[in-house]
Tab-separated table of C-alpha atoms in Angstrom:
chain	number	residue	atom	x	y	z
A	13	UNK	CA	-29.189	93.093	-131.726
A	14	UNK	CA	-28.119	90.398	-129.721
A	15	UNK	CA	-28.019	92.640	-126.896
A	16	UNK	CA	-25.429	91.833	-123.785
A	17	UNK	CA	-26.414	92.631	-120.339
A	18	UNK	CA	-23.641	94.688	-118.509
A	19	UNK	CA	-22.227	92.242	-116.060
A	20	UNK	CA	-21.365	90.231	-119.394
A	21	UNK	CA	-19.995	93.253	-121.655
A	22	UNK	CA	-18.034	94.691	-118.620
A	23	UNK	CA	-15.940	91.572	-118.069
A	24	UNK	CA	-15.330	91.976	-121.854
A	25	UNK	CA	-13.919	95.198	-121.011
A	26	UNK	CA	-11.425	94.258	-118.384
A	27	UNK	CA	-10.492	91.225	-120.735
A	28	UNK	CA	-9.748	93.231	-123.546
A	29	UNK	CA	-7.614	95.680	-121.504
A	30	UNK	CA	-5.542	92.715	-120.298
A	31	UNK	CA	-5.163	91.873	-123.755
A	32	UNK	CA	-3.698	94.621	-125.101
A	33	UNK	CA	-1.232	95.263	-122.298
A	34	UNK	CA	0.470	91.873	-123.350
A	35	UNK	CA	0.203	92.714	-126.787
A	36	UNK	CA	3.621	92.787	-128.697
A	37	UNK	CA	4.865	95.870	-129.574
A	38	UNK	CA	4.746	95.516	-133.289
A	39	UNK	CA	1.415	94.375	-133.108
A	40	UNK	CA	0.124	97.012	-130.968
A	41	UNK	CA	1.990	99.991	-132.910
A	42	UNK	CA	0.368	98.742	-136.575
A	43	UNK	CA	-2.525	98.698	-135.247
A	44	UNK	CA	-2.542	101.998	-133.632
A	45	UNK	CA	-1.266	103.484	-136.601
A	46	UNK	CA	-4.263	102.285	-138.637
A	47	UNK	CA	-6.821	103.333	-136.219
A	48	UNK	CA	-5.411	106.984	-136.312
A	49	UNK	CA	-5.116	107.255	-139.899
A	50	UNK	CA	-8.736	105.629	-140.715
A	51	UNK	CA	-10.294	107.984	-137.669
A	52	UNK	CA	-8.394	110.592	-139.229
A	53	UNK	CA	-9.305	109.948	-142.662
A	54	UNK	CA	-13.111	110.410	-141.371
A	55	UNK	CA	-12.188	113.564	-139.760
A	56	UNK	CA	-10.739	114.962	-143.331
A	57	UNK	CA	-14.273	113.990	-144.863
A	58	UNK	CA	-16.591	115.025	-142.567
A	59	UNK	CA	-14.700	118.508	-142.852
A	60	UNK	CA	-14.965	118.312	-146.598
A	61	UNK	CA	-18.959	117.874	-145.942
A	62	UNK	CA	-19.158	120.679	-143.934
A	63	UNK	CA	-17.241	123.091	-146.252
A	64	UNK	CA	-19.382	121.967	-149.512
A	65	UNK	CA	-22.900	121.581	-147.550
A	66	UNK	CA	-22.594	124.516	-145.112
A	67	UNK	CA	-24.075	121.839	-142.744
A	68	UNK	CA	-22.224	120.940	-139.856
A	69	UNK	CA	-24.993	118.071	-138.926
A	70	UNK	CA	-24.237	116.202	-142.148
A	71	UNK	CA	-20.511	116.033	-141.475
A	72	UNK	CA	-21.065	114.778	-137.569
A	73	UNK	CA	-24.230	112.337	-139.128
A	74	UNK	CA	-21.524	110.729	-141.361
A	75	UNK	CA	-18.099	111.026	-139.766
A	76	UNK	CA	-18.279	107.919	-137.440
A	77	UNK	CA	-18.136	105.594	-140.300
A	78	UNK	CA	-14.428	105.986	-139.414
A	79	UNK	CA	-15.073	105.028	-135.847
A	80	UNK	CA	-17.109	102.209	-136.731
A	81	UNK	CA	-14.565	100.453	-139.568
A	82	UNK	CA	-11.547	100.951	-137.160
A	83	UNK	CA	-13.250	99.158	-134.374
A	84	UNK	CA	-14.886	96.413	-136.650
A	85	UNK	CA	-11.321	95.805	-137.666
A	86	UNK	CA	-9.541	95.437	-134.041
A	87	UNK	CA	-7.612	98.393	-134.347
A	88	UNK	CA	-6.699	100.785	-131.296
A	89	UNK	CA	-7.320	104.817	-130.317
A	90	UNK	CA	-5.934	105.835	-127.259
A	91	UNK	CA	-8.825	107.052	-126.220
A	92	UNK	CA	-10.381	103.615	-126.033
A	93	UNK	CA	-7.148	102.304	-124.647
A	94	UNK	CA	-7.412	104.789	-122.024
A	95	UNK	CA	-10.686	103.406	-120.331
A	96	UNK	CA	-9.764	99.370	-120.922
A	97	UNK	CA	-6.165	98.789	-120.061
A	98	UNK	CA	-6.655	100.701	-116.607
A	99	UNK	CA	-9.652	97.874	-115.794
A	100	UNK	CA	-7.221	95.220	-115.770
A	101	UNK	CA	-4.921	96.686	-113.449
A	102	UNK	CA	-7.967	97.823	-111.390
A	103	UNK	CA	-9.491	94.101	-111.496
A	104	UNK	CA	-5.610	92.665	-110.363
A	105	UNK	CA	-5.471	90.436	-113.580
A	106	UNK	CA	-1.970	87.919	-113.092
A	107	UNK	CA	1.137	90.164	-114.841
A	108	UNK	CA	-0.595	93.365	-115.175
A	109	UNK	CA	1.604	96.591	-113.605
A	110	UNK	CA	1.400	100.092	-114.083
A	111	UNK	CA	4.414	99.898	-116.000
A	112	UNK	CA	2.514	97.911	-118.712
A	113	UNK	CA	-0.270	99.946	-119.057
A	114	UNK	CA	1.969	103.187	-119.290
A	115	UNK	CA	3.570	101.207	-121.895
A	116	UNK	CA	0.289	100.536	-123.812
A	117	UNK	CA	-0.510	104.009	-123.585
A	118	UNK	CA	2.581	105.215	-124.919
A	119	UNK	CA	2.909	102.724	-127.910
A	120	UNK	CA	-0.680	103.682	-129.110
A	121	UNK	CA	-0.047	107.290	-128.890
A	122	UNK	CA	3.124	107.109	-131.318
A	123	UNK	CA	1.086	104.580	-133.153
A	124	UNK	CA	-1.984	107.336	-133.294
A	125	UNK	CA	0.150	110.278	-133.950
A	126	UNK	CA	1.993	108.065	-137.057
A	127	UNK	CA	-1.512	107.750	-138.829
A	128	UNK	CA	-2.979	110.723	-138.229
A	129	UNK	CA	0.137	112.399	-139.014
A	130	UNK	CA	0.109	110.309	-142.490
A	131	UNK	CA	-3.308	111.422	-143.691
A	132	UNK	CA	-2.328	115.219	-142.255
A	133	UNK	CA	0.553	115.044	-144.764
A	134	UNK	CA	-1.694	113.661	-147.550
A	135	UNK	CA	-4.278	116.103	-146.701
A	136	UNK	CA	-1.595	119.123	-147.586
A	137	UNK	CA	-0.340	117.334	-150.427
A	138	UNK	CA	-3.479	116.813	-152.450
A	139	UNK	CA	-5.466	120.473	-151.223
A	140	UNK	CA	-2.317	122.012	-152.714
A	141	UNK	CA	-0.994	120.066	-155.675
A	142	UNK	CA	1.663	118.707	-154.021
A	143	UNK	CA	2.474	122.403	-152.452
A	144	UNK	CA	2.539	124.481	-155.509
A	145	UNK	CA	-0.152	126.260	-154.753
A	146	UNK	CA	-2.382	128.126	-151.696
A	147	UNK	CA	-4.565	125.279	-150.139
A	148	UNK	CA	-8.034	124.964	-151.287
A	149	UNK	CA	-11.099	125.840	-149.234
A	150	UNK	CA	-11.041	122.743	-147.354
A	151	UNK	CA	-7.190	122.945	-146.566
A	152	UNK	CA	-8.386	126.426	-145.652
A	153	UNK	CA	-10.928	125.940	-142.953
A	154	UNK	CA	-8.685	122.512	-141.357
A	155	UNK	CA	-6.014	125.735	-141.176
A	156	UNK	CA	-8.562	127.920	-139.584
A	157	UNK	CA	-9.793	125.527	-136.642
A	158	UNK	CA	-6.084	125.068	-136.034
A	159	UNK	CA	-6.028	128.629	-135.326
A	160	UNK	CA	-9.173	129.230	-133.297
A	161	UNK	CA	-8.730	126.046	-131.157
A	162	UNK	CA	-5.295	126.758	-129.851
A	163	UNK	CA	-4.936	130.251	-130.040
A	164	UNK	CA	-8.502	130.882	-129.040
A	165	UNK	CA	-8.333	129.006	-125.820
A	166	UNK	CA	-4.738	130.836	-124.834
A	167	UNK	CA	-6.722	134.050	-125.720
A	168	UNK	CA	-8.792	133.390	-122.499
A	169	UNK	CA	-5.834	131.915	-120.230
A	170	UNK	CA	-6.491	129.561	-117.489
A	171	UNK	CA	-10.560	129.577	-118.216
A	172	UNK	CA	-9.495	129.096	-121.580
A	173	UNK	CA	-7.280	125.958	-120.601
A	174	UNK	CA	-9.942	124.634	-118.491
A	175	UNK	CA	-12.531	124.970	-120.927
A	176	UNK	CA	-10.038	122.844	-123.117
A	177	UNK	CA	-9.708	120.115	-120.672
A	178	UNK	CA	-13.410	119.773	-120.192
A	179	UNK	CA	-14.308	119.450	-124.008
A	180	UNK	CA	-11.282	116.671	-123.740
A	181	UNK	CA	-13.244	114.845	-120.630
A	182	UNK	CA	-16.398	114.951	-122.577
A	183	UNK	CA	-15.094	113.931	-125.719
A	184	UNK	CA	-14.205	110.527	-124.155
A	185	UNK	CA	-17.294	110.582	-122.407
A	186	UNK	CA	-18.589	109.766	-125.290
A	187	UNK	CA	-16.414	108.234	-127.417
A	188	UNK	CA	-15.558	105.410	-124.879
A	189	UNK	CA	-19.157	104.632	-124.614
A	190	UNK	CA	-18.790	104.043	-128.118
A	191	UNK	CA	-16.033	101.277	-127.608
A	192	UNK	CA	-18.222	99.965	-124.775
A	193	UNK	CA	-20.987	100.196	-127.664
A	194	UNK	CA	-18.853	97.792	-129.838
A	195	UNK	CA	-19.096	95.363	-126.961
A	196	UNK	CA	-22.629	95.412	-126.298
A	197	UNK	CA	-24.408	93.626	-129.262
A	198	UNK	CA	-23.001	90.166	-130.948
A	199	UNK	CA	-24.155	91.066	-134.440
A	200	UNK	CA	-22.409	94.033	-136.961
A	201	UNK	CA	-25.643	96.248	-137.278
A	202	UNK	CA	-26.344	96.035	-133.402
A	203	UNK	CA	-22.532	97.132	-132.956
A	204	UNK	CA	-22.330	99.649	-135.242
A	205	UNK	CA	-25.645	101.566	-134.324
A	206	UNK	CA	-24.252	101.203	-130.854
A	207	UNK	CA	-20.910	102.911	-131.638
A	208	UNK	CA	-22.517	105.782	-134.196
A	209	UNK	CA	-24.924	107.510	-131.556
A	210	UNK	CA	-22.238	108.926	-128.843
A	211	UNK	CA	-19.954	109.285	-131.899
A	212	UNK	CA	-22.179	111.695	-133.471
A	213	UNK	CA	-22.666	113.541	-130.276
A	214	UNK	CA	-18.977	114.113	-129.664
A	215	UNK	CA	-18.225	115.185	-133.211
A	216	UNK	CA	-21.283	117.592	-133.799
A	217	UNK	CA	-20.668	119.663	-130.049
A	218	UNK	CA	-17.059	119.935	-130.992
A	219	UNK	CA	-15.713	118.386	-128.359
A	220	UNK	CA	-11.703	117.715	-128.020
A	221	UNK	CA	-10.378	114.336	-129.165
A	222	UNK	CA	-6.503	113.901	-129.084
A	223	UNK	CA	-6.456	111.622	-131.712
A	224	UNK	CA	-8.351	113.385	-134.193
A	225	UNK	CA	-6.333	116.528	-133.213
A	226	UNK	CA	-3.194	114.846	-134.320
A	227	UNK	CA	-4.829	115.501	-137.536
A	228	UNK	CA	-6.080	118.594	-137.395
A	229	UNK	CA	-3.193	120.845	-136.044
A	230	UNK	CA	-0.681	119.320	-137.866
A	231	UNK	CA	-2.287	119.772	-141.104
A	232	UNK	CA	-2.835	123.173	-140.072
A	233	UNK	CA	0.883	123.729	-139.837
A	234	UNK	CA	1.496	121.884	-142.699
A	235	UNK	CA	-0.638	124.238	-144.391
A	236	UNK	CA	0.785	127.527	-142.895
A	237	UNK	CA	-1.549	128.250	-140.329
A	238	UNK	CA	-0.969	131.063	-138.060
A	239	UNK	CA	-0.084	129.249	-134.539
A	240	UNK	CA	3.322	127.211	-133.208
A	241	UNK	CA	3.941	123.911	-132.493
A	242	UNK	CA	4.239	125.054	-128.903
A	243	UNK	CA	0.998	126.475	-129.092
A	244	UNK	CA	-0.402	123.265	-130.375
A	245	UNK	CA	1.013	120.991	-127.620
A	246	UNK	CA	0.389	123.420	-124.607
A	247	UNK	CA	-3.186	125.323	-125.869
A	248	UNK	CA	-4.442	121.854	-127.496
A	249	UNK	CA	-2.969	118.514	-127.451
A	250	UNK	CA	-1.413	118.092	-123.829
A	251	UNK	CA	-5.031	119.242	-122.288
A	252	UNK	CA	-6.695	117.070	-124.383
A	253	UNK	CA	-5.182	113.993	-123.724
A	254	UNK	CA	-5.161	114.601	-119.902
A	255	UNK	CA	-8.977	115.476	-120.337
A	256	UNK	CA	-9.743	112.257	-122.386
A	257	UNK	CA	-8.026	109.867	-120.058
A	258	UNK	CA	-9.794	111.618	-116.780
A	259	UNK	CA	-13.423	111.720	-118.977
A	260	UNK	CA	-12.895	108.983	-120.244
A	261	UNK	CA	-11.984	106.398	-116.698
A	262	UNK	CA	-13.733	108.530	-114.439
A	263	UNK	CA	-17.532	108.854	-116.499
A	264	UNK	CA	-17.714	105.346	-118.253
A	265	UNK	CA	-14.931	102.748	-117.074
A	266	UNK	CA	-14.801	103.130	-113.492
A	267	UNK	CA	-18.638	103.510	-113.549
A	268	UNK	CA	-19.601	100.301	-115.281
A	269	UNK	CA	-16.642	98.561	-113.486
A	270	UNK	CA	-17.743	99.788	-110.131
A	271	UNK	CA	-21.483	98.944	-110.460
A	272	UNK	CA	-21.398	95.783	-112.401
A	273	UNK	CA	-18.436	94.304	-111.188
A	274	UNK	CA	-17.510	95.321	-107.998
A	275	UNK	CA	-20.951	95.249	-106.724
A	276	UNK	CA	-22.241	95.752	-103.127
A	277	UNK	CA	-24.600	92.807	-101.718
A	278	UNK	CA	-27.872	93.434	-102.560
A	279	UNK	CA	-30.202	94.680	-99.984
A	280	UNK	CA	-32.213	92.041	-98.033
A	281	UNK	CA	-35.801	92.166	-98.324
A	282	UNK	CA	-37.842	91.590	-94.748
A	283	UNK	CA	-40.463	88.842	-96.183
A	284	UNK	CA	-42.029	89.166	-92.671
A	285	UNK	CA	-42.685	92.594	-92.965
A	286	UNK	CA	-46.278	93.298	-93.827
A	287	UNK	CA	-46.684	94.991	-97.198
A	288	UNK	CA	-48.471	98.531	-96.818
A	289	UNK	CA	-51.700	99.128	-98.486
A	290	UNK	CA	-52.902	102.461	-99.434
A	291	UNK	CA	-55.543	104.102	-97.390
């Protein structure tokens, strides 16, 4: 597998964050567009599998193919840059500023949304034969997802909002672990295995991913689902984005950085002390 030690791949994480901050606007948006399109095409693929087989585990097992493809091709998801870009700021890399981090996040958000919406339109077009008839069973299922994961949360009020935010945190804990997984190995099979496992967990557990939702909910709206754009923004996308940010940075980025870069001095052992002997 050509495994890298944490001290090695965490440094690669910081380097990657610095590189993304200084990337040109054109390259950032193109890479984000393609990431959003590939990931959401995989989401469409997984929902199709779930509908046709009735086995959500099968869809979850195969969904990571999209994540693997986009990261092997060097494309960027918002969930990934939420973790990597701030590490370059925390590490005080020359020229890295808060403005640079926010610029990177904003451009990746725009690119991801554009890519996801492109696939959403294509899916709606295909499942309705050019909007000439009601959606097929896959399109209908996607519309139901949009309703249940907006109005469903809204029905629970503050508890629903807190649940949504926490699902967003849990999602990017796993997804950002997949991002790190791509850096753990120097071989393609090793990268694929390390990425596949946490993405499988996130998708099967139905955690909230901001980029996947950029596909699911606009798709539902295009297909006539009974929720509004405001419902989508307030009762899903905005809390999910915030949850993804907090979960990925807190549970993945900062924990790895704190213990493998900002390490404390190792405990000194008193060599003069006699070892204890069991009675």
